Amino acid sequence: MIRLLSILIDCFSALIFIVPAVIVLQYVFFKQHSLSKAIMVLIFAFYAMAVFTVVGIPTVNRLMINLRFNLIPLIDIADNPSGYIINTILNIILFMPLGFLLPVIWEEYRPMKKTVFMGLALSIIIEVLQIFTFRLTDIDDLITNTLGTILGYYISKMLSFKMPLIGRVDNKDSYTKSIYADYEPVIILTTVFLIGFFLKTFVSDTIWNIVLSSSLWEHIK
């Protein structure tokens, strides 16, 4: 319950900054004026923040060095098979929306190799960032996250005939393409990370102070 509340507070704290940031990027930086595209990008940005919150990225006021690595795949399965399987399934599910949203929103990511590369690259970055948190840097997470991206991509391909291709419509009719448009997902992910690293923590700390000092905390804990 406390873990779920923490994730919700962190995501809400980031959302305050993510919404205006994405709107400015969409309508000013990328010169895109499609409401449907803006909504989909907002969903992608909020999903990215949820991923960063769940996996535990460092924040500016909580940096540490934790040189714990697991570079041998499947080594932990013998110690706790059920826990390992549950963690594997959750990691796969966590990255499935990435593989789904990238090709749905951006035409440049319709080729499978580009979407999978993005999932792999994002997973590597997350594992490196976890050196600066209390979490373990684990090669199993890298494998399962990439697998989740692949599964999400195939789901998007299976549903593509039932849903509009947002990026394709927008590229033809809705805006004059910015020179930065090809890097849009990377810029969105970087923006979300910077919000989580520099800004989110101060809002979430304030909310936690309110929660901890209220009578509601007695019922939660």
mmCIF file of C-alpha atoms in Angstrom:
data_model
loop_
_atom_site.group_PDB
_atom_site.id
_atom_site.type_symbol
_atom_site.label_atom_id
_atom_site.label_comp_id
_atom_site.label_asym_id
_atom_site.label_seq_id
_atom_site.Cartn_x
_atom_site.Cartn_y
_atom_site.Cartn_z
ATOM 1 C CA MET A 1 0.000 0.000 0.000
ATOM 2 C CA ILE A 2 2.782 2.440 0.950
ATOM 3 C CA ARG A 3 4.755 1.549 -2.202
ATOM 4 C CA LEU A 4 1.687 2.210 -4.377
ATOM 5 C CA LEU A 5 1.029 5.512 -2.605
ATOM 6 C CA SER A 6 4.659 6.526 -3.152
ATOM 7 C CA ILE A 7 4.408 5.797 -6.887
ATOM 8 C CA LEU A 8 1.142 7.750 -7.162
ATOM 9 C CA ILE A 9 2.573 10.755 -5.318
ATOM 10 C CA ASP A 10 5.731 10.757 -7.459
ATOM 11 C CA CYS A 11 3.748 10.491 -10.692
ATOM 12 C CA PHE A 12 1.337 13.257 -9.671
ATOM 13 C CA SER A 13 4.249 15.483 -8.641
ATOM 14 C CA ALA A 14 5.884 15.004 -12.041
ATOM 15 C CA LEU A 15 2.626 15.449 -13.948
ATOM 16 C CA ILE A 16 2.448 19.071 -12.801
ATOM 17 C CA PHE A 17 5.595 19.764 -14.827
ATOM 18 C CA ILE A 18 5.156 17.192 -17.608
ATOM 19 C CA VAL A 19 1.888 18.589 -19.002
ATOM 20 C CA PRO A 20 3.157 22.130 -19.709
ATOM 21 C CA ALA A 21 6.543 20.805 -20.868
ATOM 22 C CA VAL A 22 4.976 18.452 -23.428
ATOM 23 C CA ILE A 23 2.581 21.145 -24.658
ATOM 24 C CA VAL A 24 5.456 23.575 -25.225
ATOM 25 C CA LEU A 25 7.524 20.906 -26.984
ATOM 26 C CA GLN A 26 4.644 19.843 -29.211
ATOM 27 C CA TYR A 27 3.362 23.236 -30.291
ATOM 28 C CA VAL A 28 6.531 25.352 -30.183
ATOM 29 C CA PHE A 29 9.591 23.123 -30.513
ATOM 30 C CA PHE A 30 8.237 20.350 -32.769
ATOM 31 C CA LYS A 31 5.661 22.617 -34.479
ATOM 32 C CA GLN A 32 2.924 20.004 -34.220
ATOM 33 C CA HIS A 33 -0.672 21.191 -33.959
ATOM 34 C CA SER A 34 -2.618 17.954 -33.776
ATOM 35 C CA LEU A 35 -4.634 17.486 -30.601
ATOM 36 C CA SER A 36 -4.690 13.693 -30.993
ATOM 37 C CA LYS A 37 -0.898 13.600 -31.329
ATOM 38 C CA ALA A 38 -0.453 15.845 -28.297
ATOM 39 C CA ILE A 39 -2.684 13.591 -26.195
ATOM 40 C CA MET A 40 -0.796 10.467 -27.269
ATOM 41 C CA VAL A 41 2.558 12.098 -26.506
ATOM 42 C CA LEU A 42 1.248 13.125 -23.079
ATOM 43 C CA ILE A 43 0.286 9.498 -22.450
ATOM 44 C CA PHE A 44 3.784 8.426 -23.535
ATOM 45 C CA ALA A 45 5.427 11.022 -21.272
ATOM 46 C CA PHE A 46 3.325 10.025 -18.274
ATOM 47 C CA TYR A 47 4.099 6.354 -18.952
ATOM 48 C CA ALA A 48 7.815 7.199 -19.056
ATOM 49 C CA MET A 49 7.547 8.956 -15.700
ATOM 50 C CA ALA A 50 5.735 5.938 -14.261
ATOM 51 C CA VAL A 51 8.557 3.671 -15.482
ATOM 52 C CA PHE A 52 11.234 5.928 -14.006
ATOM 53 C CA THR A 53 9.328 6.009 -10.719
ATOM 54 C CA VAL A 54 8.828 2.243 -10.529
ATOM 55 C CA VAL A 55 12.432 1.355 -11.379
ATOM 56 C CA GLY A 56 13.816 4.083 -9.125
ATOM 57 C CA ILE A 57 15.884 6.722 -10.929
ATOM 58 C CA PRO A 58 18.106 8.999 -8.812
ATOM 59 C CA THR A 59 17.010 12.503 -7.829
ATOM 60 C CA VAL A 60 19.105 15.591 -7.250
ATOM 61 C CA ASN A 61 18.681 15.471 -3.464
ATOM 62 C CA ARG A 62 19.085 11.704 -3.075
ATOM 63 C CA LEU A 63 22.242 10.712 -4.920
ATOM 64 C CA MET A 64 24.379 7.820 -3.747
ATOM 65 C CA ILE A 65 26.850 5.335 -5.174
ATOM 66 C CA ASN A 66 25.836 1.684 -5.100
ATOM 67 C CA LEU A 67 28.229 -0.608 -6.950
ATOM 68 C CA ARG A 68 26.119 -3.749 -6.803
ATOM 69 C CA PHE A 69 25.961 -5.622 -10.109
ATOM 70 C CA ASN A 70 24.543 -8.874 -11.392
ATOM 71 C CA LEU A 71 26.119 -9.664 -14.749
ATOM 72 C CA ILE A 72 25.172 -13.360 -14.843
ATOM 73 C CA PRO A 73 21.703 -14.108 -16.273
ATOM 74 C CA LEU A 74 19.309 -16.294 -14.234
ATOM 75 C CA ILE A 75 21.686 -16.576 -11.284
ATOM 76 C CA ASP A 76 19.021 -15.469 -8.776
ATOM 77 C CA ILE A 77 16.358 -17.961 -9.842
ATOM 78 C CA ALA A 78 17.670 -20.713 -7.546
ATOM 79 C CA ASP A 79 17.413 -18.556 -4.413
ATOM 80 C CA ASN A 80 13.775 -17.543 -4.901
ATOM 81 C CA PRO A 81 12.121 -19.117 -7.979
ATOM 82 C CA SER A 82 8.631 -17.720 -7.400
ATOM 83 C CA GLY A 83 9.916 -14.220 -6.640
ATOM 84 C CA TYR A 84 12.191 -14.338 -9.677
ATOM 85 C CA ILE A 85 9.333 -15.376 -11.969
ATOM 86 C CA ILE A 86 7.029 -12.662 -10.614
ATOM 87 C CA ASN A 87 9.726 -10.008 -11.032
ATOM 88 C CA THR A 88 10.414 -11.220 -14.571
ATOM 89 C CA ILE A 89 6.731 -10.999 -15.531
ATOM 90 C CA LEU A 90 6.406 -7.520 -14.010
ATOM 91 C CA ASN A 91 9.491 -6.278 -15.884
ATOM 92 C CA ILE A 92 8.111 -7.593 -19.160
ATOM 93 C CA ILE A 93 4.731 -5.947 -18.539
ATOM 94 C CA LEU A 94 6.421 -2.677 -17.546
ATOM 95 C CA PHE A 95 8.103 -2.272 -20.943
ATOM 96 C CA MET A 96 5.286 -3.594 -23.139
ATOM 97 C CA PRO A 97 3.639 -0.132 -23.407
ATOM 98 C CA LEU A 98 6.931 1.265 -24.732
ATOM 99 C CA GLY A 99 6.973 -1.235 -27.596
ATOM 100 C CA PHE A 100 3.299 -0.512 -28.218
ATOM 101 C CA LEU A 101 3.306 3.307 -28.055
ATOM 102 C CA LEU A 102 6.439 4.053 -30.092
ATOM 103 C CA PRO A 103 5.184 2.644 -33.432
ATOM 104 C CA VAL A 104 1.634 3.862 -32.805
ATOM 105 C CA ILE A 105 2.662 7.482 -32.203
ATOM 106 C CA TRP A 106 5.746 7.853 -34.402
ATOM 107 C CA GLU A 107 5.997 6.551 -37.942
ATOM 108 C CA GLU A 108 9.796 6.455 -37.670
ATOM 109 C CA TYR A 109 9.430 3.614 -35.140
ATOM 110 C CA ARG A 110 7.264 1.350 -37.291
ATOM 111 C CA PRO A 111 10.367 -0.752 -38.166
ATOM 112 C CA MET A 112 10.834 -3.308 -35.411
ATOM 113 C CA LYS A 113 14.604 -2.886 -35.024
ATOM 114 C CA LYS A 114 14.280 0.823 -34.210
ATOM 115 C CA THR A 115 11.651 0.225 -31.525
ATOM 116 C CA VAL A 116 13.572 -2.672 -29.978
ATOM 117 C CA PHE A 117 16.777 -0.625 -30.002
ATOM 118 C CA MET A 118 14.969 2.143 -28.119
ATOM 119 C CA GLY A 119 13.754 -0.365 -25.518
ATOM 120 C CA LEU A 120 17.256 -1.796 -25.136
ATOM 121 C CA ALA A 121 18.889 1.640 -24.932
ATOM 122 C CA LEU A 122 16.382 2.899 -22.368
ATOM 123 C CA SER A 123 16.868 -0.231 -20.275
ATOM 124 C CA ILE A 124 20.675 0.172 -20.361
ATOM 125 C CA ILE A 125 20.368 3.810 -19.286
ATOM 126 C CA ILE A 126 18.057 2.842 -16.413
ATOM 127 C CA GLU A 127 20.444 0.133 -15.208
ATOM 128 C CA VAL A 128 23.378 2.566 -15.309
ATOM 129 C CA LEU A 129 21.359 5.193 -13.418
ATOM 130 C CA GLN A 130 20.585 2.640 -10.721
ATOM 131 C CA ILE A 131 24.259 2.782 -9.748
ATOM 132 C CA PHE A 132 23.295 6.110 -8.130
ATOM 133 C CA THR A 133 20.371 4.617 -6.177
ATOM 134 C CA PHE A 134 19.946 1.811 -3.651
ATOM 135 C CA ARG A 135 18.865 -0.623 -6.383
ATOM 136 C CA LEU A 136 20.776 -3.493 -7.981
ATOM 137 C CA THR A 137 22.053 -3.130 -11.546
ATOM 138 C CA ASP A 138 20.882 -6.417 -13.055
ATOM 139 C CA ILE A 139 21.386 -7.931 -16.504
ATOM 140 C CA ASP A 140 18.165 -9.920 -16.082
ATOM 141 C CA ASP A 141 16.244 -6.629 -16.037
ATOM 142 C CA LEU A 142 17.930 -5.663 -19.300
ATOM 143 C CA ILE A 143 16.790 -8.908 -20.932
ATOM 144 C CA THR A 144 13.217 -8.838 -19.629
ATOM 145 C CA ASN A 145 12.724 -5.144 -20.415
ATOM 146 C CA THR A 146 13.825 -5.707 -24.003
ATOM 147 C CA LEU A 147 11.545 -8.734 -24.267
ATOM 148 C CA GLY A 148 8.665 -6.602 -23.003
ATOM 149 C CA THR A 149 9.392 -4.023 -25.704
ATOM 150 C CA ILE A 150 9.297 -6.747 -28.379
ATOM 151 C CA LEU A 151 5.971 -8.110 -27.123
ATOM 152 C CA GLY A 152 4.487 -4.624 -27.006
ATOM 153 C CA TYR A 153 5.641 -3.994 -30.564
ATOM 154 C CA TYR A 154 3.940 -7.164 -31.833
ATOM 155 C CA ILE A 155 0.733 -6.204 -30.042
ATOM 156 C CA SER A 156 0.798 -2.826 -31.819
ATOM 157 C CA LYS A 157 1.296 -4.622 -35.134
ATOM 158 C CA MET A 158 -1.655 -6.929 -34.488
ATOM 159 C CA LEU A 159 -3.913 -3.993 -33.612
ATOM 160 C CA SER A 160 -2.648 -1.592 -36.251
ATOM 161 C CA PHE A 161 -5.488 -2.366 -38.661
ATOM 162 C CA LYS A 162 -8.021 -1.451 -35.947
ATOM 163 C CA MET A 163 -6.573 1.885 -34.839
ATOM 164 C CA PRO A 164 -5.424 5.111 -36.535
ATOM 165 C CA LEU A 165 -1.734 5.542 -37.201
ATOM 166 C CA ILE A 166 -1.255 8.808 -35.348
ATOM 167 C CA GLY A 167 2.183 9.701 -36.681
ATOM 168 C CA ARG A 168 1.296 8.988 -40.319
ATOM 169 C CA VAL A 169 -1.789 11.207 -40.278
ATOM 170 C CA ASP A 170 0.068 14.043 -38.595
ATOM 171 C CA ASN A 171 3.071 13.849 -40.902
ATOM 172 C CA LYS A 172 0.875 14.320 -43.964
ATOM 173 C CA ASP A 173 -1.655 16.880 -42.912
ATOM 174 C CA SER A 174 -1.287 18.487 -39.534
ATOM 175 C CA TYR A 175 2.072 20.253 -39.194
ATOM 176 C CA THR A 176 5.242 21.381 -40.853
ATOM 177 C CA LYS A 177 7.760 18.883 -39.627
ATOM 178 C CA SER A 178 10.421 20.243 -37.309
ATOM 179 C CA ILE A 179 14.045 19.303 -37.929
ATOM 180 C CA TYR A 180 13.991 17.794 -34.422
ATOM 181 C CA ALA A 181 10.891 15.638 -35.031
ATOM 182 C CA ASP A 182 12.916 12.477 -35.734
ATOM 183 C CA TYR A 183 14.336 12.713 -32.219
ATOM 184 C CA GLU A 184 11.022 13.467 -30.566
ATOM 185 C CA PRO A 185 10.744 10.310 -28.403
ATOM 186 C CA VAL A 186 14.320 10.753 -27.162
ATOM 187 C CA ILE A 187 13.699 14.419 -26.344
ATOM 188 C CA ILE A 188 10.458 13.541 -24.536
ATOM 189 C CA LEU A 189 12.197 10.819 -22.498
ATOM 190 C CA THR A 190 15.079 13.176 -21.647
ATOM 191 C CA THR A 191 12.655 15.905 -20.591
ATOM 192 C CA VAL A 192 10.733 13.505 -18.370
ATOM 193 C CA PHE A 193 13.958 12.279 -16.777
ATOM 194 C CA LEU A 194 15.143 15.830 -16.066
ATOM 195 C CA ILE A 195 11.772 16.654 -14.494
ATOM 196 C CA GLY A 196 12.049 13.552 -12.328
ATOM 197 C CA PHE A 197 15.655 14.303 -11.387
ATOM 198 C CA PHE A 198 15.437 18.034 -10.637
ATOM 199 C CA LEU A 199 11.802 19.044 -9.996
ATOM 200 C CA LYS A 200 9.509 16.176 -9.012
ATOM 201 C CA THR A 201 11.238 15.393 -5.737
ATOM 202 C CA PHE A 202 10.524 18.800 -4.163
ATOM 203 C CA VAL A 203 6.795 18.570 -4.864
ATOM 204 C CA SER A 204 6.593 14.945 -3.743
ATOM 205 C CA ASP A 205 8.444 15.765 -0.499
ATOM 206 C CA THR A 206 5.895 18.482 0.230
ATOM 207 C CA ILE A 207 3.007 16.113 -0.421
ATOM 208 C CA TRP A 208 4.609 13.453 1.798
ATOM 209 C CA ASN A 209 4.965 15.978 4.629
ATOM 210 C CA ILE A 210 1.245 16.703 4.364
ATOM 211 C CA VAL A 211 0.355 13.005 4.278
ATOM 212 C CA LEU A 212 2.610 12.092 7.202
ATOM 213 C CA SER A 213 1.204 14.876 9.362
ATOM 214 C CA SER A 214 -2.421 13.994 8.627
ATOM 215 C CA SER A 215 -4.703 11.487 10.311
ATOM 216 C CA LEU A 216 -4.895 9.618 6.989
ATOM 217 C CA TRP A 217 -1.386 8.239 7.555
ATOM 218 C CA GLU A 218 -2.546 6.221 10.554
ATOM 219 C CA HIS A 219 -5.001 4.337 8.354
ATOM 220 C CA ILE A 220 -2.500 3.833 5.519
ATOM 221 C CA LYS A 221 0.376 2.401 7.546
#
